[in-house]
Amino acid sequence: MATLFISDLHLDDSRPHITRLFEDYLAGDEARSADAVYILGDLVEAWIGDDDDAELPTRIASATRALRESGVPVYFMVGNRDFLLGEDFAQRAGFTLLDDGTVHNLYGRPTLLMHGDVLCTDDVAYQAARKQLRSPAWKAQVLAMPLEARRALAGKARAESRAHTGSAMEAIMDVNADAVAESMRQADVTRLIHGHTHRPATHRFDLDGQPAERIVLGDWYEHGSVLRVTPEGTQLRGLALA
């Protein structure tokens, strides 16, 4: 019995070896024998819409649908790079979309699942941009653009993101402890799993007199990162390239 969590794969044509690692992992014994697989956002470097006719979305959908058809539920939560992903692609890919901040019961323990970016409240500039980009009006406007225009916009957005990351202080791009505690209180849980910060670790702390933990998933820029949750506990580890 095991449930698997991954996030922040940032799949992109510039890193074909990571796409192959993702495909191989989903086709492997660990994934195919899991109770479920969760992808908590930023599956790709940039998502320009469910109608993208490039090869990468097709490969992703093929890999996740094959896993679902093998009998393993696949859950997906959008991140800051793929928030335009919608129900059309989810149906093609065979996975179930989750709202950010969903609580799932994992072997008797309610667990809060998030991408993680809303917890980085000290990064005021990012939070302001996030609010604008997630608005229905902005998304509708972008999705009405031709594909090539959206690809150009995505390239510009990636460059701006790199510039912001390079200029912002490292501390403000991490989660805010008060935001973490408040989110867990509202969800009435003592365990949180999220990605986004690319700082894989298990943080144990006191939450209103109870032991609590926050598990941060790693990214897939150089290798894979997987969290394995079982009735006995959790294991966060990296996947080496073949």
Coordinates of N, CA, C and O in Angstrom, one line a residue, residues 15-132:
R15 N 14.6 19.7 -22.1 CA 15.1 18.7 -21.2 C 14.4 17.3 -21.5 O 13.6 16.8 -20.7
P16 N 14.7 16.8 -22.7 CA 14.0 15.5 -23.1 C 14.3 14.4 -22.1 O 13.4 13.5 -22.0
H17 N 15.4 14.4 -21.5 CA 15.8 13.3 -20.6 C 14.8 13.2 -19.4 O 14.5 12.2 -18.8
I18 N 14.3 14.4 -18.9 CA 13.4 14.5 -17.8 C 12.0 14.0 -18.3 O 11.3 13.3 -17.5
T19 N 11.6 14.3 -19.5 CA 10.4 13.7 -20.0 C 10.4 12.2 -20.1 O 9.4 11.5 -19.7
R20 N 11.5 11.7 -20.5 CA 11.7 10.2 -20.6 C 11.7 9.6 -19.2 O 11.1 8.5 -19.0
L21 N 12.3 10.3 -18.2 CA 12.3 9.8 -16.8 C 10.8 9.8 -16.3 O 10.4 8.8 -15.6
F22 N 10.0 10.8 -16.6 CA 8.6 10.8 -16.2 C 7.9 9.7 -16.8 O 7.1 9.0 -16.1
E23 N 8.0 9.5 -18.1 CA 7.3 8.4 -18.8 C 7.7 7.0 -18.2 O 6.9 6.2 -18.0
D24 N 9.0 6.8 -18.0 CA 9.5 5.6 -17.5 C 9.0 5.3 -16.1 O 8.7 4.2 -15.8
Y25 N 9.0 6.4 -15.3 CA 8.5 6.2 -13.9 C 7.0 5.8 -13.9 O 6.7 4.9 -13.1
L26 N 6.2 6.5 -14.7 CA 4.8 6.1 -14.7 C 4.5 4.7 -15.2 O 3.5 4.1 -14.9
A27 N 5.4 4.2 -16.1 CA 5.3 2.9 -16.6 C 5.9 1.8 -15.8 O 5.8 0.6 -16.0
G28 N 6.6 2.2 -14.7 CA 7.3 1.3 -13.9 C 6.5 0.7 -12.8 O 5.3 1.0 -12.5
D29 N 7.1 -0.3 -12.1 CA 6.4 -1.1 -11.1 C 5.9 -0.3 -9.9 O 4.8 -0.5 -9.4
E30 N 6.7 0.7 -9.4 CA 6.2 1.5 -8.3 C 4.9 2.2 -8.6 O 4.0 2.2 -7.8
A31 N 4.9 2.9 -9.7 CA 3.7 3.7 -10.1 C 2.5 2.8 -10.4 O 1.4 3.0 -9.9
R32 N 2.8 1.7 -11.1 CA 1.7 0.8 -11.5 C 1.1 0.0 -10.4 O 0.0 -0.5 -10.5
S33 N 1.8 -0.1 -9.2 CA 1.3 -0.8 -8.1 C 0.8 0.1 -7.0 O 0.4 -0.3 -5.9
A34 N 0.8 1.5 -7.3 CA 0.4 2.4 -6.2 C -1.1 2.5 -6.1 O -1.9 2.1 -7.0
D35 N -1.5 2.9 -4.9 CA -3.0 3.2 -4.7 C -3.4 4.4 -5.4 O -4.6 4.4 -5.8
A36 N -2.6 5.4 -5.6 CA -2.9 6.6 -6.4 C -1.6 7.3 -6.7 O -0.6 7.2 -5.9
V37 N -1.6 8.2 -7.7 CA -0.5 9.1 -8.0 C -1.0 10.5 -8.0 O -2.0 10.7 -8.7
Y38 N -0.4 11.4 -7.3 CA -0.8 12.8 -7.3 C 0.3 13.6 -7.9 O 1.5 13.5 -7.6
I39 N -0.1 14.6 -8.8 CA 0.9 15.5 -9.4 C 0.4 16.9 -8.9 O -0.7 17.4 -9.3
L40 N 1.2 17.5 -8.0 CA 0.8 18.8 -7.4 C 1.3 20.0 -8.1 O 1.9 20.9 -7.5
G41 N 1.1 20.1 -9.4 CA 1.4 21.3 -10.1 C 2.8 21.5 -10.8 O 3.7 20.8 -10.4
D42 N 2.8 22.4 -11.7 CA 4.0 22.7 -12.5 C 4.6 21.4 -13.2 O 5.8 21.1 -13.1
L43 N 3.7 20.7 -13.8 CA 4.0 19.5 -14.5 C 4.9 19.9 -15.7 O 5.8 19.2 -16.1
V44 N 4.6 21.1 -16.3 CA 5.3 21.5 -17.5 C 5.9 22.9 -17.2 O 5.5 23.6 -16.2
E45 N 6.9 23.3 -18.0 CA 7.5 24.6 -17.8 C 6.5 25.7 -18.2 O 6.5 26.8 -17.5
A46 N 5.7 25.5 -19.1 CA 4.6 26.5 -19.5 C 3.5 25.8 -20.2 O 3.7 24.9 -21.1
W47 N 2.2 26.0 -19.8 CA 1.1 25.5 -20.4 C 0.3 26.6 -21.1 O -0.1 27.5 -20.5
I48 N 0.1 26.4 -22.4 CA -0.5 27.5 -23.2 C -2.0 27.2 -23.5 O -2.6 28.0 -24.2
G49 N -2.5 26.1 -23.1 CA -3.9 25.8 -23.3 C -4.1 24.3 -23.7 O -3.1 23.7 -24.2
D50 N -5.2 23.8 -23.5 CA -5.5 22.4 -23.7 C -5.5 22.1 -25.2 O -5.4 20.9 -25.6
D51 N -5.6 23.1 -26.1 CA -5.5 22.9 -27.5 C -4.1 22.9 -28.1 O -4.0 22.9 -29.3
D52 N -3.1 22.9 -27.2 CA -1.7 22.9 -27.7 C -1.5 21.7 -28.6 O -1.7 20.5 -28.1
D53 N -1.0 21.8 -29.8 CA -0.8 20.7 -30.7 C 0.6 20.2 -30.7 O 1.0 19.4 -31.6
A54 N 1.4 20.6 -29.8 CA 2.8 20.2 -29.7 C 2.9 18.8 -29.3 O 2.0 18.2 -28.8
E55 N 4.1 18.2 -29.4 CA 4.3 16.8 -29.1 C 4.2 16.5 -27.6 O 3.7 15.5 -27.1
L56 N 4.8 17.4 -26.8 CA 4.9 17.2 -25.3 C 3.6 16.9 -24.6 O 3.5 16.0 -23.9
P57 N 2.5 17.8 -24.8 CA 1.3 17.4 -24.2 C 0.7 16.1 -24.6 O 0.1 15.4 -23.7
T58 N 0.9 15.7 -25.8 CA 0.5 14.4 -26.3 C 1.2 13.2 -25.5 O 0.6 12.3 -25.1
R59 N 2.5 13.4 -25.3 CA 3.3 12.4 -24.6 C 2.8 12.3 -23.1 O 2.7 11.2 -22.6
I60 N 2.6 13.5 -22.6 CA 2.1 13.5 -21.2 C 0.8 12.8 -21.0 O 0.6 11.9 -20.1
A61 N -0.1 13.1 -21.9 CA -1.5 12.5 -21.8 C -1.4 11.0 -22.0 O -2.1 10.2 -21.4
S62 N -0.5 10.6 -22.9 CA -0.4 9.1 -23.2 C 0.2 8.4 -21.9 O -0.3 7.4 -21.6
A63 N 1.1 9.0 -21.2 CA 1.7 8.4 -20.1 C 0.8 8.3 -18.9 O 0.6 7.3 -18.2
T64 N 0.0 9.4 -18.7 CA -0.9 9.4 -17.5 C -2.1 8.6 -17.8 O -2.6 7.9 -16.9
R65 N -2.6 8.6 -19.0 CA -3.8 7.8 -19.3 C -3.4 6.3 -19.2 O -4.3 5.5 -18.7
A66 N -2.3 5.9 -19.7 CA -1.9 4.5 -19.5 C -1.8 4.1 -18.1 O -2.2 3.0 -17.7
L67 N -1.3 5.0 -17.2 CA -1.3 4.7 -15.8 C -2.7 4.5 -15.3 O -3.0 3.6 -14.5
R68 N -3.6 5.4 -15.6 CA -5.0 5.4 -15.2 C -5.7 4.1 -15.7 O -6.4 3.4 -14.9
E69 N -5.4 3.7 -16.9 CA -6.0 2.5 -17.5 C -5.5 1.3 -16.9 O -6.1 0.2 -17.0
S70 N -4.3 1.4 -16.2 CA -3.8 0.2 -15.5 C -4.4 0.0 -14.2 O -4.2 -1.0 -13.5
G71 N -5.3 1.0 -13.8 CA -6.1 0.8 -12.5 C -5.6 1.8 -11.4 O -6.1 1.7 -10.3
V72 N -4.7 2.7 -11.7 CA -4.2 3.6 -10.7 C -4.8 5.0 -10.9 O -4.6 5.6 -12.0
P73 N -5.5 5.5 -10.0 CA -6.1 6.9 -10.1 C -4.9 7.9 -10.2 O -3.9 7.8 -9.5
V74 N -5.1 8.9 -11.0 CA -4.1 10.0 -11.2 C -4.8 11.3 -10.9 O -5.8 11.6 -11.5
Y75 N -4.3 12.0 -9.9 CA -4.9 13.3 -9.5 C -3.9 14.4 -9.9 O -2.7 14.3 -9.8
F76 N -4.5 15.5 -10.3 CA -3.6 16.6 -10.8 C -4.2 18.0 -10.2 O -5.4 18.3 -10.2
M77 N -3.2 18.8 -9.7 CA -3.5 20.1 -9.2 C -2.7 21.1 -9.9 O -1.4 20.9 -10.1
V78 N -3.2 22.2 -10.5 CA -2.5 23.1 -11.3 C -1.5 23.9 -10.4 O -1.7 24.1 -9.2
G79 N -0.4 24.3 -11.0 CA 0.6 25.2 -10.3 C 0.6 26.5 -11.0 O -0.2 26.9 -11.8
N80 N 1.7 27.2 -10.7 CA 1.8 28.6 -11.3 C 2.3 28.5 -12.8 O 2.2 29.5 -13.5
R81 N 2.8 27.4 -13.3 CA 3.2 27.3 -14.7 C 2.1 26.6 -15.6 O 2.2 26.8 -16.8
D82 N 1.2 25.9 -15.0 CA 0.2 25.2 -15.8 C -1.3 25.5 -15.4 O -2.1 24.6 -15.5
F83 N -1.5 26.7 -14.8 CA -2.8 27.0 -14.3 C -3.9 27.1 -15.4 O -5.1 27.2 -15.2
L84 N -3.4 27.2 -16.7 CA -4.4 27.2 -17.8 C -4.9 25.8 -18.2 O -5.7 25.7 -19.1
L85 N -4.3 24.8 -17.6 CA -4.8 23.4 -17.9 C -6.2 23.2 -17.4 O -6.5 23.6 -16.2
G86 N -7.0 22.6 -18.2 CA -8.4 22.5 -17.8 C -9.0 21.1 -18.0 O -8.3 20.1 -18.2
E87 N -10.3 21.0 -18.0 CA -11.0 19.7 -18.1 C -10.8 19.0 -19.4 O -10.8 17.7 -19.4
D88 N -10.6 19.7 -20.5 CA -10.5 19.0 -21.8 C -9.2 18.2 -21.7 O -9.2 17.0 -22.1
F89 N -8.1 18.7 -21.3 CA -6.9 17.9 -21.2 C -7.0 16.9 -20.1 O -6.4 15.8 -20.3
A90 N -7.6 17.2 -19.0 CA -7.7 16.2 -17.9 C -8.4 15.0 -18.4 O -8.0 13.8 -18.1
Q91 N -9.4 15.1 -19.3 CA -10.1 14.0 -19.8 C -9.2 13.2 -20.7 O -9.2 11.9 -20.7
R92 N -8.5 13.9 -21.6 CA -7.5 13.2 -22.5 C -6.5 12.5 -21.7 O -6.0 11.3 -22.1
A93 N -6.0 13.1 -20.6 CA -4.9 12.5 -19.8 C -5.4 11.5 -18.8 O -4.5 10.8 -18.2
G94 N -6.7 11.4 -18.6 CA -7.2 10.4 -17.6 C -7.0 10.7 -16.2 O -6.9 9.8 -15.3
F95 N -6.8 12.0 -15.9 CA -6.7 12.3 -14.5 C -7.8 13.2 -13.9 O -8.5 13.9 -14.7
T96 N -7.9 13.3 -12.6 CA -8.9 14.0 -11.9 C -8.3 15.3 -11.4 O -7.3 15.3 -10.7
L97 N -8.9 16.5 -11.8 CA -8.4 17.8 -11.3 C -8.8 18.0 -9.9 O -9.9 17.7 -9.4
L98 N -7.9 18.5 -9.1 CA -8.1 18.9 -7.7 C -8.0 20.4 -7.5 O -7.1 21.0 -8.1
D99 N -8.8 21.0 -6.6 CA -8.6 22.4 -6.2 C -7.4 22.5 -5.3 O -7.1 21.6 -4.5
D100 N -6.7 23.6 -5.4 CA -5.6 23.9 -4.5 C -6.2 24.0 -3.1 O -7.2 24.7 -2.9
G101 N -5.6 23.3 -2.2 CA -6.2 23.3 -0.8 C -7.1 22.2 -0.5 O -7.9 22.2 0.4
T102 N -7.1 21.1 -1.4 CA -7.9 19.9 -1.1 C -7.4 19.1 0.0 O -6.2 19.0 0.2
V103 N -8.3 18.5 0.8 CA -7.9 17.6 1.9 C -8.3 16.2 1.5 O -9.5 15.9 1.1
H104 N -7.3 15.3 1.5 CA -7.6 13.9 1.2 C -7.1 13.0 2.4 O -6.1 13.4 3.0
N105 N -7.9 12.0 2.7 CA -7.6 11.1 3.8 C -6.6 10.1 3.3 O -6.9 9.3 2.4
L106 N -5.4 10.1 3.8 CA -4.3 9.1 3.4 C -4.1 8.1 4.5 O -3.5 8.4 5.5
Y107 N -4.7 6.9 4.4 CA -4.6 5.8 5.3 C -4.9 6.3 6.7 O -4.3 6.0 7.7
G108 N -6.1 7.0 6.8 CA -6.6 7.4 8.1 C -6.1 8.7 8.6 O -6.6 9.2 9.6
R109 N -5.3 9.4 7.8 CA -4.8 10.7 8.3 C -5.2 11.8 7.2 O -4.7 11.8 6.1
P110 N -6.1 12.7 7.6 CA -6.4 13.8 6.7 C -5.2 14.7 6.4 O -4.4 15.0 7.3
T111 N -5.0 14.9 5.1 CA -3.8 15.6 4.7 C -4.1 16.8 3.7 O -4.9 16.5 2.7
L112 N -3.6 17.9 4.0 CA -3.9 19.1 3.1 C -2.9 19.1 1.9 O -1.7 18.9 2.1
L113 N -3.4 19.2 0.7 CA -2.6 19.2 -0.5 C -2.7 20.5 -1.2 O -3.7 21.1 -1.4
M114 N -1.5 21.1 -1.5 CA -1.4 22.4 -2.1 C -0.3 22.4 -3.1 O 0.7 21.6 -3.0
H115 N -0.3 23.3 -4.1 CA 0.9 23.5 -4.9 C 1.9 24.2 -4.1 O 3.1 23.8 -4.1
G116 N 1.5 25.2 -3.3 CA 2.5 25.9 -2.4 C 2.7 27.3 -2.6 O 3.2 28.0 -1.8
D117 N 2.4 27.8 -3.8 CA 2.7 29.2 -4.1 C 1.9 30.2 -3.3 O 2.4 31.3 -3.0
V118 N 0.6 29.9 -2.9 CA -0.2 30.8 -2.1 C 0.4 31.0 -0.7 O 0.0 31.9 0.0
L119 N 1.3 30.1 -0.3 CA 1.9 30.2 1.0 C 3.1 31.1 1.1 O 3.5 31.5 2.1
C120 N 3.5 31.6 -0.1 CA 4.7 32.5 -0.2 C 4.2 33.9 -0.1 O 4.4 34.7 -1.0
T121 N 3.6 34.2 1.0 CA 2.9 35.5 1.1 C 3.9 36.7 1.3 O 3.5 37.9 1.1
D122 N 5.2 36.4 1.6 CA 6.1 37.5 1.7 C 6.5 38.1 0.3 O 7.0 39.2 0.2
D123 N 6.3 37.3 -0.7 CA 6.6 37.7 -2.1 C 5.4 38.5 -2.6 O 4.6 37.9 -3.3
V124 N 5.3 39.7 -2.2 CA 4.1 40.5 -2.5 C 3.9 40.7 -4.0 O 2.8 40.7 -4.5
A125 N 5.0 41.0 -4.7 CA 4.9 41.2 -6.2 C 4.3 39.9 -6.9 O 3.5 40.0 -7.8
Y126 N 4.8 38.7 -6.4 CA 4.3 37.5 -7.0 C 2.8 37.3 -6.8 O 2.1 36.9 -7.6
Q127 N 2.4 37.5 -5.5 CA 1.0 37.3 -5.2 C 0.1 38.3 -5.9 O -1.0 37.9 -6.3
A128 N 0.5 39.5 -6.2 CA -0.3 40.4 -7.0 C -0.4 40.0 -8.4 O -1.5 40.0 -9.0
A129 N 0.7 39.5 -9.0 CA 0.7 39.0 -10.4 C -0.2 37.7 -10.4 O -1.0 37.5 -11.4
R130 N -0.1 36.9 -9.4 CA -0.9 35.6 -9.4 C -2.4 35.9 -9.4 O -3.2 35.3 -10.2
K131 N -2.8 36.9 -8.7 CA -4.2 37.3 -8.6 C -4.7 37.7 -10.0 O -5.8 37.4 -10.4
Q132 N -3.9 38.5 -10.7 CA -4.3 39.0 -12.0 C -4.4 37.8 -13.0 O -5.3 37.7 -13.7

